[in-house]
mmCIF file of C-alpha atoms in Angstrom:
data_model
loop_
_atom_site.group_PDB
_atom_site.id
_atom_site.type_symbol
_atom_site.label_atom_id
_atom_site.label_comp_id
_atom_site.label_asym_id
_atom_site.label_seq_id
_atom_site.Cartn_x
_atom_site.Cartn_y
_atom_site.Cartn_z
ATOM 1 C CA MET A 1 -35.496 -40.480 3.747
ATOM 2 C CA PHE A 2 -33.618 -37.836 1.861
ATOM 3 C CA SER A 3 -34.134 -37.486 -1.821
ATOM 4 C CA LYS A 4 -31.149 -37.280 -4.143
ATOM 5 C CA THR A 5 -31.891 -33.575 -4.665
ATOM 6 C CA SER A 6 -31.963 -32.768 -0.951
ATOM 7 C CA THR A 7 -28.747 -34.743 -0.366
ATOM 8 C CA VAL A 8 -27.002 -32.766 -3.120
ATOM 9 C CA ALA A 9 -28.359 -29.538 -1.622
ATOM 10 C CA LEU A 10 -27.079 -30.474 1.855
ATOM 11 C CA VAL A 11 -23.640 -31.414 0.540
ATOM 12 C CA SER A 12 -23.486 -28.189 -1.499
ATOM 13 C CA ALA A 13 -24.444 -26.118 1.539
ATOM 14 C CA ALA A 14 -21.798 -27.865 3.648
ATOM 15 C CA VAL A 15 -19.099 -27.230 1.034
ATOM 16 C CA LEU A 16 -20.093 -23.567 0.738
ATOM 17 C CA ALA A 17 -20.138 -23.116 4.501
ATOM 18 C CA ALA A 18 -16.727 -24.739 4.850
ATOM 19 C CA SER A 19 -15.204 -22.536 2.163
ATOM 20 C CA ALA A 20 -16.784 -19.268 3.372
ATOM 21 C CA PRO A 21 -14.291 -16.916 4.985
ATOM 22 C CA ALA A 22 -14.557 -16.677 8.727
ATOM 23 C CA VAL A 23 -15.300 -13.306 10.263
ATOM 24 C CA VAL A 24 -12.024 -12.075 11.668
ATOM 25 C CA ASP A 25 -11.418 -9.116 13.920
ATOM 26 C CA ALA A 26 -9.142 -6.433 12.575
ATOM 27 C CA SER A 27 -5.504 -6.664 13.566
ATOM 28 C CA ALA A 28 -3.197 -3.669 13.453
ATOM 29 C CA LYS A 29 -0.941 -5.854 11.306
ATOM 30 C CA ARG A 30 -3.625 -6.549 8.714
ATOM 31 C CA GLY A 31 -3.789 -4.050 5.860
ATOM 32 C CA VAL A 32 -4.548 -4.063 2.176
ATOM 33 C CA ALA A 33 -3.707 -2.128 -0.969
ATOM 34 C CA TRP A 34 -6.987 -0.798 -2.290
ATOM 35 C CA PRO A 35 -7.329 0.958 -5.649
ATOM 36 C CA TYR A 36 -8.590 4.507 -5.273
ATOM 37 C CA PHE A 37 -10.873 4.034 -8.285
ATOM 38 C CA SER A 38 -12.725 1.011 -6.858
ATOM 39 C CA ASN A 39 -16.502 1.250 -6.596
ATOM 40 C CA VAL A 40 -16.518 -1.352 -3.826
ATOM 41 C CA ALA A 41 -15.809 -0.269 -0.265
ATOM 42 C CA PRO A 42 -13.060 -2.305 1.422
ATOM 43 C CA SER A 43 -15.451 -3.108 4.265
ATOM 44 C CA THR A 44 -17.697 -4.845 1.720
ATOM 45 C CA ALA A 45 -14.841 -7.052 0.554
ATOM 46 C CA PHE A 46 -13.106 -7.647 3.880
ATOM 47 C CA GLY A 47 -15.627 -6.791 6.572
ATOM 48 C CA GLY A 48 -13.896 -5.779 9.774
ATOM 49 C CA ALA A 49 -10.800 -7.883 9.104
ATOM 50 C CA VAL A 50 -8.654 -5.010 7.813
ATOM 51 C CA ALA A 51 -7.356 -2.234 10.065
ATOM 52 C CA TRP A 52 -5.529 -0.095 7.513
ATOM 53 C CA LEU A 53 -5.407 0.583 3.787
ATOM 54 C CA TYR A 54 -3.370 2.403 1.204
ATOM 55 C CA ASP A 55 -4.121 3.308 -2.393
ATOM 56 C CA TYR A 56 -0.683 4.050 -3.910
ATOM 57 C CA GLU A 57 -1.393 7.765 -3.442
ATOM 58 C CA THR A 58 -1.084 10.457 -0.787
ATOM 59 C CA TYR A 59 -4.783 11.283 -0.765
ATOM 60 C CA LEU A 60 -7.958 9.515 0.223
ATOM 61 C CA PRO A 61 -9.966 8.096 -2.660
ATOM 62 C CA PRO A 62 -12.417 10.418 -4.397
ATOM 63 C CA PRO A 63 -14.817 11.923 -3.782
ATOM 64 C CA ASP A 64 -14.404 12.153 -0.004
ATOM 65 C CA GLY A 65 -12.635 9.037 1.196
ATOM 66 C CA SER A 66 -15.826 7.617 2.698
ATOM 67 C CA SER A 67 -15.039 4.160 1.341
ATOM 68 C CA PHE A 68 -12.111 4.071 3.803
ATOM 69 C CA ALA A 69 -14.254 5.118 6.782
ATOM 70 C CA GLY A 70 -13.168 3.478 10.014
ATOM 71 C CA LYS A 71 -9.811 2.355 8.602
ATOM 72 C CA GLU A 72 -6.401 3.921 9.046
ATOM 73 C CA PHE A 73 -5.324 5.454 5.743
ATOM 74 C CA ILE A 74 -1.611 5.101 5.034
ATOM 75 C CA CYS A 75 -0.074 7.614 2.628
ATOM 76 C CA MET A 76 2.146 6.220 -0.082
ATOM 77 C CA GLN A 77 4.393 8.245 -2.326
ATOM 78 C CA GLY A 78 3.869 5.714 -5.083
ATOM 79 C CA LYS A 79 5.755 7.509 -7.839
ATOM 80 C CA ARG A 80 8.477 10.121 -8.121
ATOM 81 C CA GLY A 81 5.890 12.908 -7.861
ATOM 82 C CA THR A 82 7.985 15.554 -9.581
ATOM 83 C CA GLY A 83 6.077 15.854 -12.879
ATOM 84 C CA ALA A 84 3.493 18.536 -13.598
ATOM 85 C CA GLN A 85 0.766 15.909 -14.088
ATOM 86 C CA ASP A 86 1.538 13.737 -11.041
ATOM 87 C CA SER A 87 -1.491 13.114 -8.834
ATOM 88 C CA SER A 88 0.632 12.980 -5.673
ATOM 89 C CA PRO A 89 3.313 15.681 -5.899
ATOM 90 C CA ILE A 90 6.148 14.845 -3.541
ATOM 91 C CA THR A 91 6.369 18.517 -2.564
ATOM 92 C CA GLN A 92 2.908 18.110 -0.970
ATOM 93 C CA LEU A 93 3.696 14.839 0.819
ATOM 94 C CA ALA A 94 4.102 16.342 4.305
ATOM 95 C CA SER A 95 0.879 18.364 4.184
ATOM 96 C CA ARG A 96 -1.170 15.572 2.620
ATOM 97 C CA CYS A 97 -0.012 12.980 5.149
ATOM 98 C CA ALA A 98 -0.040 15.186 8.254
ATOM 99 C CA ASN A 99 -3.505 14.098 9.398
ATOM 100 C CA GLN A 100 -3.435 10.581 7.991
ATOM 101 C CA GLY A 101 -2.096 7.300 9.367
ATOM 102 C CA SER A 102 0.971 6.731 11.475
ATOM 103 C CA TYR A 103 3.032 5.351 8.567
ATOM 104 C CA VAL A 104 4.243 6.777 5.261
ATOM 105 C CA MET A 105 5.149 4.287 2.560
ATOM 106 C CA GLY A 106 7.950 4.895 0.089
ATOM 107 C CA PHE A 107 7.929 4.396 -3.654
ATOM 108 C CA ASN A 108 5.983 1.576 -5.326
ATOM 109 C CA GLU A 109 8.144 -0.796 -7.380
ATOM 110 C CA PRO A 110 10.758 1.836 -8.200
ATOM 111 C CA ASP A 111 12.731 -0.844 -10.036
ATOM 112 C CA GLN A 112 9.976 -1.334 -12.630
ATOM 113 C CA PRO A 113 8.830 0.833 -15.573
ATOM 114 C CA GLU A 114 5.676 2.901 -15.201
ATOM 115 C CA SER A 115 4.081 0.884 -18.023
ATOM 116 C CA VAL A 116 3.720 -2.065 -15.618
ATOM 117 C CA GLY A 117 2.777 -0.045 -12.532
ATOM 118 C CA GLY A 118 6.244 0.750 -11.258
ATOM 119 C CA SER A 119 7.666 4.168 -10.587
ATOM 120 C CA ALA A 120 10.917 3.862 -12.596
ATOM 121 C CA ILE A 121 13.266 5.687 -10.218
ATOM 122 C CA SER A 122 16.977 5.026 -9.931
ATOM 123 C CA PRO A 123 18.200 4.114 -6.441
ATOM 124 C CA GLN A 124 20.206 7.351 -6.340
ATOM 125 C CA ASP A 125 17.249 9.579 -7.308
ATOM 126 C CA ALA A 126 15.005 7.748 -4.847
ATOM 127 C CA ALA A 127 17.594 8.273 -2.081
ATOM 128 C CA ARG A 128 17.792 11.988 -2.849
ATOM 129 C CA LEU A 129 13.991 12.345 -2.798
ATOM 130 C CA TRP A 130 13.763 10.243 0.382
ATOM 131 C CA GLN A 131 16.320 12.410 2.169
ATOM 132 C CA GLN A 132 14.612 15.628 1.106
ATOM 133 C CA TYR A 133 10.913 14.784 1.475
ATOM 134 C CA ILE A 134 10.306 11.494 3.285
ATOM 135 C CA GLN A 135 12.974 11.272 6.006
ATOM 136 C CA PRO A 136 11.891 14.621 7.582
ATOM 137 C CA LEU A 137 8.467 13.070 8.291
ATOM 138 C CA LYS A 138 10.169 10.915 10.939
ATOM 139 C CA ASN A 139 10.530 14.091 13.035
ATOM 140 C CA GLN A 140 6.748 14.527 12.788
ATOM 141 C CA GLY A 141 6.208 11.115 14.372
ATOM 142 C CA LYS A 142 5.625 9.134 11.187
ATOM 143 C CA LYS A 143 6.967 5.622 10.791
ATOM 144 C CA LEU A 144 8.672 5.152 7.446
ATOM 145 C CA VAL A 145 8.302 2.151 5.154
ATOM 146 C CA ALA A 146 11.135 1.634 2.670
ATOM 147 C CA PRO A 147 10.301 1.478 -1.035
ATOM 148 C CA SER A 148 8.399 -1.641 -2.106
ATOM 149 C CA VAL A 149 10.481 -3.312 -4.798
ATOM 150 C CA SER A 150 9.322 -6.009 -7.188
ATOM 151 C CA ALA A 151 10.338 -9.654 -6.950
ATOM 152 C CA ALA A 152 12.299 -9.334 -10.208
ATOM 153 C CA GLN A 153 15.918 -10.456 -10.226
ATOM 154 C CA GLY A 154 18.835 -8.920 -12.052
ATOM 155 C CA ASP A 155 20.897 -5.756 -12.182
ATOM 156 C CA ASN A 156 19.074 -2.871 -10.523
ATOM 157 C CA LEU A 157 15.954 -4.997 -9.928
ATOM 158 C CA GLY A 158 14.247 -6.194 -6.759
ATOM 159 C CA GLU A 159 16.598 -6.698 -3.828
ATOM 160 C CA ALA A 160 19.571 -5.413 -5.866
ATOM 161 C CA TRP A 161 17.722 -2.106 -6.365
ATOM 162 C CA LEU A 162 16.906 -1.952 -2.641
ATOM 163 C CA ASP A 163 20.534 -2.657 -1.675
ATOM 164 C CA ALA A 164 21.722 0.180 -3.944
ATOM 165 C CA PHE A 165 19.049 2.502 -2.512
ATOM 166 C CA VAL A 166 20.007 1.761 1.108
ATOM 167 C CA ALA A 167 23.694 2.320 0.263
ATOM 168 C CA ALA A 168 22.888 5.671 -1.387
ATOM 169 C CA CYS A 169 20.457 6.827 1.292
ATOM 170 C CA GLN A 170 22.898 7.961 3.978
ATOM 171 C CA GLY A 171 21.121 8.908 7.217
ATOM 172 C CA CYS A 172 17.850 7.320 6.118
ATOM 173 C CA THR A 173 15.869 5.235 8.564
ATOM 174 C CA PHE A 174 13.200 2.621 7.933
ATOM 175 C CA ASP A 175 10.681 1.273 10.414
ATOM 176 C CA ALA A 176 9.583 -1.439 7.993
ATOM 177 C CA TYR A 177 10.258 -2.743 4.518
ATOM 178 C CA GLY A 178 7.447 -2.792 1.952
#
């Protein structure tokens, strides 16, 4: 006979086992945004289930990118990158991404203020920067991911921002939308 304690233990173990994530093989479609300042390696959090990562920057996480070992690193020009203090200057995008993943991601939430993690770029400025610095990477074999807008609605927000960007970005191509 089972005691009440052992029955509770068995039920608890069954619930935990049922809710534990299954080990999943990496798929080329499965990626994750991973903060460059994290002390936890993505492989610790996701095991082998993630094939690629990005960190909102154009460089591997400090000190040497070892936390991304075995994963494809995707460069992202997260912000405008034209200020003296920017960690990912857009003028260095091509050289920083040359030996990285097959994709380059455009601006992160350009329709949102920097105070909430956005990059606060007008569609017209983003189009100009895209044409000058990002579109030429297509000729180097990179696949280009359009800027990742927020889900906000309204004038110059979310999809409205993206529509204005696409209209302003004559000659721009996108392999995917962020």
